[in-house]
Coordinates of C-alpha atoms in Angstrom, one line a residue:
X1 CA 17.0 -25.5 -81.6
X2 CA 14.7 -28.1 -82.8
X3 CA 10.6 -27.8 -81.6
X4 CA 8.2 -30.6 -81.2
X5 CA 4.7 -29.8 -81.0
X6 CA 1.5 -32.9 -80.4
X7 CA -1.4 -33.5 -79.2
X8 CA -2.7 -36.1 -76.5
X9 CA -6.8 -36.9 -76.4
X10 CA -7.3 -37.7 -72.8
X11 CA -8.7 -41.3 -72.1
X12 CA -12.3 -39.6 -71.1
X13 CA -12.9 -38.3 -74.8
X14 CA -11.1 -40.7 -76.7
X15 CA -14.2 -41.7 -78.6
X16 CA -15.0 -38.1 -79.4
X17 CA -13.5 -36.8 -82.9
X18 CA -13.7 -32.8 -81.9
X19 CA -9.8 -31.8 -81.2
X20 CA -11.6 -29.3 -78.2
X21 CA -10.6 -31.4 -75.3
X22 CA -6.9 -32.0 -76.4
X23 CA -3.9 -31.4 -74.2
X24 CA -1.4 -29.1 -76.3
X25 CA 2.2 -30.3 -75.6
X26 CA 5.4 -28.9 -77.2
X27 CA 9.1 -29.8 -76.6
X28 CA 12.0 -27.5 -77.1
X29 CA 15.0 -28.4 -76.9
X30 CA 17.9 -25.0 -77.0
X31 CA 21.2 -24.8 -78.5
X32 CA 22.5 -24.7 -74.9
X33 CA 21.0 -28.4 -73.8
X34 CA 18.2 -27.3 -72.1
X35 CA 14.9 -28.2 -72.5
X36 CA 11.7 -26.9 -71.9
X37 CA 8.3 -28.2 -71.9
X38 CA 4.8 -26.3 -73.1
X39 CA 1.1 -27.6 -72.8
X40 CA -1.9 -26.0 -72.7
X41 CA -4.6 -27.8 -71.3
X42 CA -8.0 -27.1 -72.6
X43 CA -10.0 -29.5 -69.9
X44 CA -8.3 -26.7 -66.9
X45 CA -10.8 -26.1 -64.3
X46 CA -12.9 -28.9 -64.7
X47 CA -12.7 -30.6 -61.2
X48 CA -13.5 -34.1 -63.4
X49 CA -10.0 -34.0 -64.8
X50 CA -8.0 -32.7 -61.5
X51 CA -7.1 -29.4 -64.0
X52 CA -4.7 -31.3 -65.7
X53 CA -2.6 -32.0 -63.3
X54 CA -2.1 -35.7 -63.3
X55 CA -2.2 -35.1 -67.0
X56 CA 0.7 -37.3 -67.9
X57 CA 3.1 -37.5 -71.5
X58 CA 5.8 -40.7 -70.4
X59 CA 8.3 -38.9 -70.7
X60 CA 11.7 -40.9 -70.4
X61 CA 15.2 -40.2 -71.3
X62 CA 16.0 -44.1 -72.6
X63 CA 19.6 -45.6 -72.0
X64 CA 19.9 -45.8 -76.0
X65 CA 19.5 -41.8 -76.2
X66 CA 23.1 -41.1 -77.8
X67 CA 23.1 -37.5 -76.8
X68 CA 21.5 -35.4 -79.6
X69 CA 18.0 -37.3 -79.2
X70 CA 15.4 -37.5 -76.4
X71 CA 13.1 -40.7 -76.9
X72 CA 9.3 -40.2 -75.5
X73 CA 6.8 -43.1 -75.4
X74 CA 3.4 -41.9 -74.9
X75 CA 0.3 -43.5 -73.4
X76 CA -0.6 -46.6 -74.7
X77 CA -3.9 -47.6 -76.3
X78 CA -4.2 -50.0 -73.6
X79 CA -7.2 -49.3 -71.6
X80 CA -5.6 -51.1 -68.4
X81 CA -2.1 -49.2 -68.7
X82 CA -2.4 -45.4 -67.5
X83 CA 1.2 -44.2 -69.0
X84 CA 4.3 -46.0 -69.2
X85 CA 5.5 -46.4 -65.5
X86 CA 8.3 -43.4 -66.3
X87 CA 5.8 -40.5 -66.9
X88 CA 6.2 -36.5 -66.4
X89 CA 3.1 -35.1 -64.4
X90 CA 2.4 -31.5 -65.1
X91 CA 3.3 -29.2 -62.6
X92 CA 5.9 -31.1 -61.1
X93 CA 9.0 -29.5 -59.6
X94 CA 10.2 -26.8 -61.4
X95 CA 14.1 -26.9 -61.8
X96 CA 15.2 -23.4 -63.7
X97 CA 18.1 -23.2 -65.8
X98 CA 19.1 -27.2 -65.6
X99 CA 20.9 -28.4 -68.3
X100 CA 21.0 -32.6 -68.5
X101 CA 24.9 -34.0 -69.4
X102 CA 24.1 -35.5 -73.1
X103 CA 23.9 -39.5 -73.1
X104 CA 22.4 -39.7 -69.0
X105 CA 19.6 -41.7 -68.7
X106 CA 17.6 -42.1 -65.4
X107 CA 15.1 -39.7 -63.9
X108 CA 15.6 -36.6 -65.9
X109 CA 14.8 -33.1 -64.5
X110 CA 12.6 -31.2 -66.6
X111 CA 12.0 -27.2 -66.8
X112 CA 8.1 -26.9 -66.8
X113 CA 6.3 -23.3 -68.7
X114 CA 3.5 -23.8 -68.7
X115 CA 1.6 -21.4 -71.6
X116 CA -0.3 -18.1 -70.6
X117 CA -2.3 -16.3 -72.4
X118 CA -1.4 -13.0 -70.2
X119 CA 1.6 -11.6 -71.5
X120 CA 3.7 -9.5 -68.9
X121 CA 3.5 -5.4 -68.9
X122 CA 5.8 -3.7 -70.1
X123 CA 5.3 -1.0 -67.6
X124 CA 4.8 -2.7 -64.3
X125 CA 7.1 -1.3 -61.9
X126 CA 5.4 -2.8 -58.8
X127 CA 5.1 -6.0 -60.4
X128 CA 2.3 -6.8 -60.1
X129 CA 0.7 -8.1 -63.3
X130 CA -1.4 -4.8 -64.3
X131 CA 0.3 -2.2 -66.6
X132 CA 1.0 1.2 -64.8
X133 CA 1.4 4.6 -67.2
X134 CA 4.7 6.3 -67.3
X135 CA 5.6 9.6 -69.2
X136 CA 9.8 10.7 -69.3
X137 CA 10.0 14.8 -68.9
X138 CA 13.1 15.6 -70.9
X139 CA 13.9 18.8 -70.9
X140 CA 14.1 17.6 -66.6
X141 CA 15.3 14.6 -66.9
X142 CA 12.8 12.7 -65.0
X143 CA 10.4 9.9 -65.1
X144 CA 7.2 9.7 -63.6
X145 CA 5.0 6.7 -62.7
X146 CA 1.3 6.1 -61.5
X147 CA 1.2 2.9 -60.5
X148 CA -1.9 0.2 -60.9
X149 CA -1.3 -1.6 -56.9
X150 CA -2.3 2.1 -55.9
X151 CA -5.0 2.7 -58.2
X152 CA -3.1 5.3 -60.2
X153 CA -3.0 7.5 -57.6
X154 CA -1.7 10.8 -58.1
X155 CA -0.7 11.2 -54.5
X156 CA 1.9 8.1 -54.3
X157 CA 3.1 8.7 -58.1
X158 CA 7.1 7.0 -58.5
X159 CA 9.5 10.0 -59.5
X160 CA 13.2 9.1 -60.7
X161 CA 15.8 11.4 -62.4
X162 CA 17.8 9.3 -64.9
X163 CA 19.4 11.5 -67.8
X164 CA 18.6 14.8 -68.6
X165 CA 20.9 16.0 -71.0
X166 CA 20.4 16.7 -74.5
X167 CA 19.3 13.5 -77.2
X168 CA 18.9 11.3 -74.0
X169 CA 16.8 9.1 -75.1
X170 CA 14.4 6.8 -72.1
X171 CA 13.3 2.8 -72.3
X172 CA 11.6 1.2 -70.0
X173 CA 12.8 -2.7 -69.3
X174 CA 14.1 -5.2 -67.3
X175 CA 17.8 -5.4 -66.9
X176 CA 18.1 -7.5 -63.5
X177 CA 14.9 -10.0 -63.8
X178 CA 14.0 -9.1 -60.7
X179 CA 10.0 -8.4 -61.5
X180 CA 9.3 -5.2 -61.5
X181 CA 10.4 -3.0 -64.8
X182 CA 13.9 -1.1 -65.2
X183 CA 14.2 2.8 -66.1
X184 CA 16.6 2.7 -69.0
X185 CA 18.4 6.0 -70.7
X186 CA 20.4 5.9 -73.4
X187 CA 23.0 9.0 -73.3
X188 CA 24.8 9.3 -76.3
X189 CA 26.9 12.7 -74.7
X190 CA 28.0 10.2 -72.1
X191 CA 28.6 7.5 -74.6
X192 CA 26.7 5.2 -72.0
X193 CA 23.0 3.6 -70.7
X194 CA 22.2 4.8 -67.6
X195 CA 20.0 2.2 -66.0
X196 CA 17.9 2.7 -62.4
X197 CA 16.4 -1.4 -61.2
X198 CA 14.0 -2.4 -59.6
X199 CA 15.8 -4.9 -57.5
X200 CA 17.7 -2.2 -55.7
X201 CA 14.7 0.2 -55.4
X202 CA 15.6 2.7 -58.0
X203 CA 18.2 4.2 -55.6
X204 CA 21.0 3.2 -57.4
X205 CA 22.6 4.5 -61.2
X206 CA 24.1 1.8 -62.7
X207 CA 26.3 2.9 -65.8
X208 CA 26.6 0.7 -68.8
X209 CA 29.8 1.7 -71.5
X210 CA 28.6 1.6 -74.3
X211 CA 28.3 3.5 -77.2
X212 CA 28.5 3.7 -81.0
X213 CA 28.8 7.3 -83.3
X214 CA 25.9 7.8 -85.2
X215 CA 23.9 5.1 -84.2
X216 CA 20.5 4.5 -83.0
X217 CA 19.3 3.1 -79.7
X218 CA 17.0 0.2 -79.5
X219 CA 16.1 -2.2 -76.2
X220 CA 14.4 -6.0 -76.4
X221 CA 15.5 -9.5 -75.7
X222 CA 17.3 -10.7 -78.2
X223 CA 18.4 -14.3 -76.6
X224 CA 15.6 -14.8 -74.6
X225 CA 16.7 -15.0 -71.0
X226 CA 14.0 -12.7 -70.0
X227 CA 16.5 -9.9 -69.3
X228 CA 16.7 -6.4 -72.1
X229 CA 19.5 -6.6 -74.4
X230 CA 21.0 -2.7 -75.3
X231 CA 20.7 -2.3 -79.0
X232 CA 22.7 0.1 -81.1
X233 CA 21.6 0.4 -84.8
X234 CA 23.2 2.0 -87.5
X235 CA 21.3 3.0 -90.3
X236 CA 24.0 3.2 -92.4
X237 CA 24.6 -0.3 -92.8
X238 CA 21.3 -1.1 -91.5
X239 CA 22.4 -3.2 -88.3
X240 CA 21.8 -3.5 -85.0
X241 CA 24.4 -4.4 -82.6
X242 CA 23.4 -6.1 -79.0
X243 CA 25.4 -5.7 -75.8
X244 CA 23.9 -8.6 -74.0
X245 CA 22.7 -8.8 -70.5
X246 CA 24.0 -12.4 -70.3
X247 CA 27.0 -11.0 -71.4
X248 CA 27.4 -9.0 -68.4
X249 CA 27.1 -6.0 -71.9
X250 CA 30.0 -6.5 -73.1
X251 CA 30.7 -5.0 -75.9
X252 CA 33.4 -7.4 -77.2
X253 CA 32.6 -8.5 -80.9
X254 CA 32.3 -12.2 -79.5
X255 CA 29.7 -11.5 -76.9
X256 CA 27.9 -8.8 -79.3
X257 CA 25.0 -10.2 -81.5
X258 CA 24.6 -8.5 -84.6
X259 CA 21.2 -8.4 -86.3
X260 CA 20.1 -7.0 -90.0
X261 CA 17.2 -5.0 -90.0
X262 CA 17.7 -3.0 -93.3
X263 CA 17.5 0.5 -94.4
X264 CA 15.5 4.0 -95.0
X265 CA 12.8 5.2 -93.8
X266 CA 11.6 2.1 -91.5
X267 CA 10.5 2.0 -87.7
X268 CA 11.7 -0.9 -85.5
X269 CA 9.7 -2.5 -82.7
X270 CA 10.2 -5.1 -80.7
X271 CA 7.4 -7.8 -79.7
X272 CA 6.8 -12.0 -79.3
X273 CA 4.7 -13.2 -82.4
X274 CA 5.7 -17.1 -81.1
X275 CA 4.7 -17.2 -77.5
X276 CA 8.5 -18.0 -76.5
X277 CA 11.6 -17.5 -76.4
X278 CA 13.3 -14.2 -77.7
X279 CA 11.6 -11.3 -78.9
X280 CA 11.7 -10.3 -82.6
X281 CA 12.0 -7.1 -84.1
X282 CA 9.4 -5.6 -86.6
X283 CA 10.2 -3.4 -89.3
X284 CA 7.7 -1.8 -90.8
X285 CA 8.6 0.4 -93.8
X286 CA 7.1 4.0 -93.5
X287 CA 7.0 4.3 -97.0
X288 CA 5.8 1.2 -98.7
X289 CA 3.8 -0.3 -95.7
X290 CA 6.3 -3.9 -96.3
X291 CA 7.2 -5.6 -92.7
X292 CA 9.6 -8.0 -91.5
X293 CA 9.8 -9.8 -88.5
X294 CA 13.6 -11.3 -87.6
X295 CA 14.6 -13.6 -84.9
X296 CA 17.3 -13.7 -82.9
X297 CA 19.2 -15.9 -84.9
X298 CA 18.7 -13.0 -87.6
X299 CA 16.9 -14.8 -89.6
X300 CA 13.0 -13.3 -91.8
X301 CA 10.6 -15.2 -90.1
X302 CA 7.8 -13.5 -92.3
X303 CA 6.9 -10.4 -93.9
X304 CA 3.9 -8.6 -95.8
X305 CA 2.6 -5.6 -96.9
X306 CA 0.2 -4.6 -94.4
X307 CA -0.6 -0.2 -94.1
X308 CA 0.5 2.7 -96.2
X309 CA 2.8 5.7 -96.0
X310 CA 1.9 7.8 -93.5
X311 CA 0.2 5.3 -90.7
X312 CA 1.4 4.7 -87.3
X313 CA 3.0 1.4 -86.8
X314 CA 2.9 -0.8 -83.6
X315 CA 3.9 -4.1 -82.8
X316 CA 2.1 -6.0 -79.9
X317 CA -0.6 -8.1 -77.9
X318 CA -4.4 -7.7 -78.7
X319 CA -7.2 -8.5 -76.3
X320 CA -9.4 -9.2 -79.4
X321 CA -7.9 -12.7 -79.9
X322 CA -6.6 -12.9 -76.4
X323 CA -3.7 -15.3 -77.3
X324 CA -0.2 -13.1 -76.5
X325 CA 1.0 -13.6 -79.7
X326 CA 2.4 -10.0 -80.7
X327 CA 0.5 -8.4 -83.7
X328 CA 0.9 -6.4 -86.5
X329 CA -1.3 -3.1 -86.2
X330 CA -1.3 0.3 -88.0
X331 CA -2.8 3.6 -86.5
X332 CA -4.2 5.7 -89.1
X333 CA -4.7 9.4 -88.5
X334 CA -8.2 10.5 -89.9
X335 CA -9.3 12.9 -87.6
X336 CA -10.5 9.9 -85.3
X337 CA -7.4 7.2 -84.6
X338 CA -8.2 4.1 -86.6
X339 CA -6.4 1.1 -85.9
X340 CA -6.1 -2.0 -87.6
X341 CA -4.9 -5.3 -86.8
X342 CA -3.7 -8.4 -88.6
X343 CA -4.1 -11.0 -85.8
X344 CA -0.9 -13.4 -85.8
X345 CA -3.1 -16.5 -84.8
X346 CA -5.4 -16.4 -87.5
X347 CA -4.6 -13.7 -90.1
X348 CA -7.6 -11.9 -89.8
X349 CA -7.9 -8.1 -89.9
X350 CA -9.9 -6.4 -86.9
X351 CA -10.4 -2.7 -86.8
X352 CA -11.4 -0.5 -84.1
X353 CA -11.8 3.7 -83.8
X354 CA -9.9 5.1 -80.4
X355 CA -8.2 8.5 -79.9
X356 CA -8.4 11.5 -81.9
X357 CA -5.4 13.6 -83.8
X358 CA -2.6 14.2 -82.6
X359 CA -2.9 11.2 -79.7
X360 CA 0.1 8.7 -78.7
X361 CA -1.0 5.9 -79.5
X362 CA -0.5 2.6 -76.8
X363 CA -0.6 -0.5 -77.3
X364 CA 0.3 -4.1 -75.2
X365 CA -0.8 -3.2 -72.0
X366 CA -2.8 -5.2 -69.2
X367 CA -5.3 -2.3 -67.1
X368 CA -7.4 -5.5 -65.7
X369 CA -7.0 -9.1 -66.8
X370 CA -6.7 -8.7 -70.7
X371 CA -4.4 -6.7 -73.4
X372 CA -5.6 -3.6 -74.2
X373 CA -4.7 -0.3 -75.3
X374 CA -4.1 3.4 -74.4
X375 CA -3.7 7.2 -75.9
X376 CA -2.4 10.1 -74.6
X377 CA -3.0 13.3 -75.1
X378 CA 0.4 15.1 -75.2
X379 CA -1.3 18.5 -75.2
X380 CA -3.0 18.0 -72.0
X381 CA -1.4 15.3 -70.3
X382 CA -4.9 13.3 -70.4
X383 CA -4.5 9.6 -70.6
X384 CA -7.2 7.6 -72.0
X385 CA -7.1 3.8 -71.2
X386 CA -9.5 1.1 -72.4
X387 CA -10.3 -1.1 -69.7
X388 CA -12.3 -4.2 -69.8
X389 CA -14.6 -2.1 -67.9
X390 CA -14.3 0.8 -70.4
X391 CA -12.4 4.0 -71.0
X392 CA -10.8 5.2 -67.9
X393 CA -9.1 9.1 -68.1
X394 CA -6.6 10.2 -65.7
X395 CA -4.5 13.2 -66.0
X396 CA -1.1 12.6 -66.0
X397 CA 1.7 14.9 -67.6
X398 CA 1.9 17.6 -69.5
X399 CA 2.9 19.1 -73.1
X400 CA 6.1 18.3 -74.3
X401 CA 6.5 14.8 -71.9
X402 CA 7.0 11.3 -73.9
X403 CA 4.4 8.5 -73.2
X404 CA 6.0 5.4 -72.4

């Protein structure tokens, strides 16, 4: 995988030395051939500048490319000359999954992604881009859903019975793609994941064989085709083994991806800290407060000591810097809920008091246009979301149910 990241000064503030009015580009190009192009565009919704969309970065595949190179001529510094004749304008067709044959030249298709700064829910199971609550009942088997496109209404709550037996243990994901999110089980008595999609209503049980002794489950997307992976980790060797969707889950050791994560007493996560791609997994050590975040490729992308024994650890989005970028933050159990962030974009550490003892703590979720965060209150079943309007409550559970 190789990245290129620049930036482009549009003709209009050329003479201006502030970096605010830059166009963002970045160009990946993936093991598998594909490429995929990023911008952000700073001048968007200034009617001046069309939004960026005749924004243009000459892109060309030349006839000399010899396969494992892509050759782009920007603008020139010609006043006169408005690109180079063979240019890419932003939000042109979109072309998923197109791979160009190494060596072609001519009109290249390009995949467009455009950045966002709104990071899908985790929990949206009508899909549409507002987190909805869920809590799994165990000892029944069942999950229950409020959904936000009904104003978490208690009359039209989503009820589905996946599991129910002993150590079941529930996800929620998104094994087909299809938008809205997946209720996942892991059954370790049936020595399978018991999955219920969105795609075919949540009528349907789909059973996935797979199963390790001793082992832990664990759900993200560890090759980042936008579909969860079924982790299995073992803590005595401190690895987790991946049944991949785009593997159609095999469990075959060539379709398996393996992953070191390490051992003791450490919680794993999962969570984007790059804006694309794969997730990564966070391990954060209960005891010494040390994390690690690993790639796909299983590779330490960074770590530092960030908590202490005894806090909460979570790993996702936070409205404060309003960028998508998972991360790190530790809840900290003083009779109040204290959390504390290290902010992946800049490093600074934010704190904020929400919840009391003995609360779930949330985090990651969208309840109106921004990432924010939740508790709830096992005892009661009281949910307490932060809004960008402000705390909402709604009552929904009861004692002994698992927030999701």
């Amino acid at each position: 995988r190789a990245i290129i990241t620049w930036r482009v000064t549009p003709y209009a503030f050329r003479s201006l030395t502030s970096g605010t009015h830059d166009l963002i580009f970045q160009m990946i190009i993936k093991p598998d051939a594909s490429i995929v192009f990023n911008f952000i565009d700073t001048t968007a919704g200034n009617s001046v500048y069309d939004s960026g969309a005749t924004a243009t970065t000459g892109i060309f595949p030349l006839t000399s490319s010899n396969g494992d190179s892509l050759d782009i001529n920007n603008n020139t510094l010609s006043e006169s000359v408005v690109g180079t004749g063979s240019s890419l304008i932003i939000n042109a067709e979109v072309v998923p999954g197109y791979n160009p044959a190494p060596g072609q030249g001519g009109n290249e298709k390009i995949i467009l992604e455009p950045i966002s700064t709104v990071v899908r829910p985790e929990v949206d199971f009508d899909a549409d881009g507002i987190s909805d609550i869920a809590v799994y009942r165990p000892a029944r088997g069942i999950f229950y859903a409020l959904r936000s496109s009904v104003n978490y209404n208690l009359g039209n709550q989503l009820s589905v019975s996946l599991g129910g037996r002993a150590n079941d243990q529930p996800f929620i994901g998104n094994i087909d793609k299809h938008g809205g999110s997946d209720f996942i089980v892991y059954s370790p008595s049936r020595k399978a994941w018991l999955v219920r999609e969105s795609g075919k209503g949540y009528k349907k049980v789909r059973t996935i064989k797979y199963h390790k002794k001793s082992t832990n489950p664990f759900v993200t997307d560890i090759d980042g085709d936008g579909r969860s992976d079924l982790g299995l980790y073992d803590g005595r060797t401190g690895i987790i083994t991946f049944a991949r969707a785009s593997k159609k889950f095999s469990s075959k050791k060539k379709d398996t991806r393996r992953i070191f994560v390490g051992t003791g007493s450490i919680k794993l996560m999962r969570g984007n800290m790059l804006g694309y791609g794969a997730d990564q997994i966070a391990v954060f050590n209960r005891i010494n407060g040390n994390w690690s975040i690993i790639d796909g490729s299983n590779r330490t992308i960074f770590s530092t000591n960030f908590g202490q024994a005894g806090d909460e650890a979570l790993f996702c989005p936070w409205a404060a810097d309003a960028d998508g970028l998972a991360d790190m933050t530790v809840v900290r159990d003083g009779g109040l809920l204290n959390w504390i962030t290290s902010k992946t974009s800049t490093g600074q550490t934010s704190s904020i008091n929400y919840g009391s003892a003995g609360d779930t703590p949330i985090c990651g979720r969208n309840y109106g246009g921004e990432q924010s965060i939740a508790v709830f209150r096992q005892s009661s079943g009281l949910w307490r979301l932060l809004t960008p309007s402000g705390v909402r409550e709604i009552s929904f559970g009861q004692a002994g149910d698992l927030a999701l």
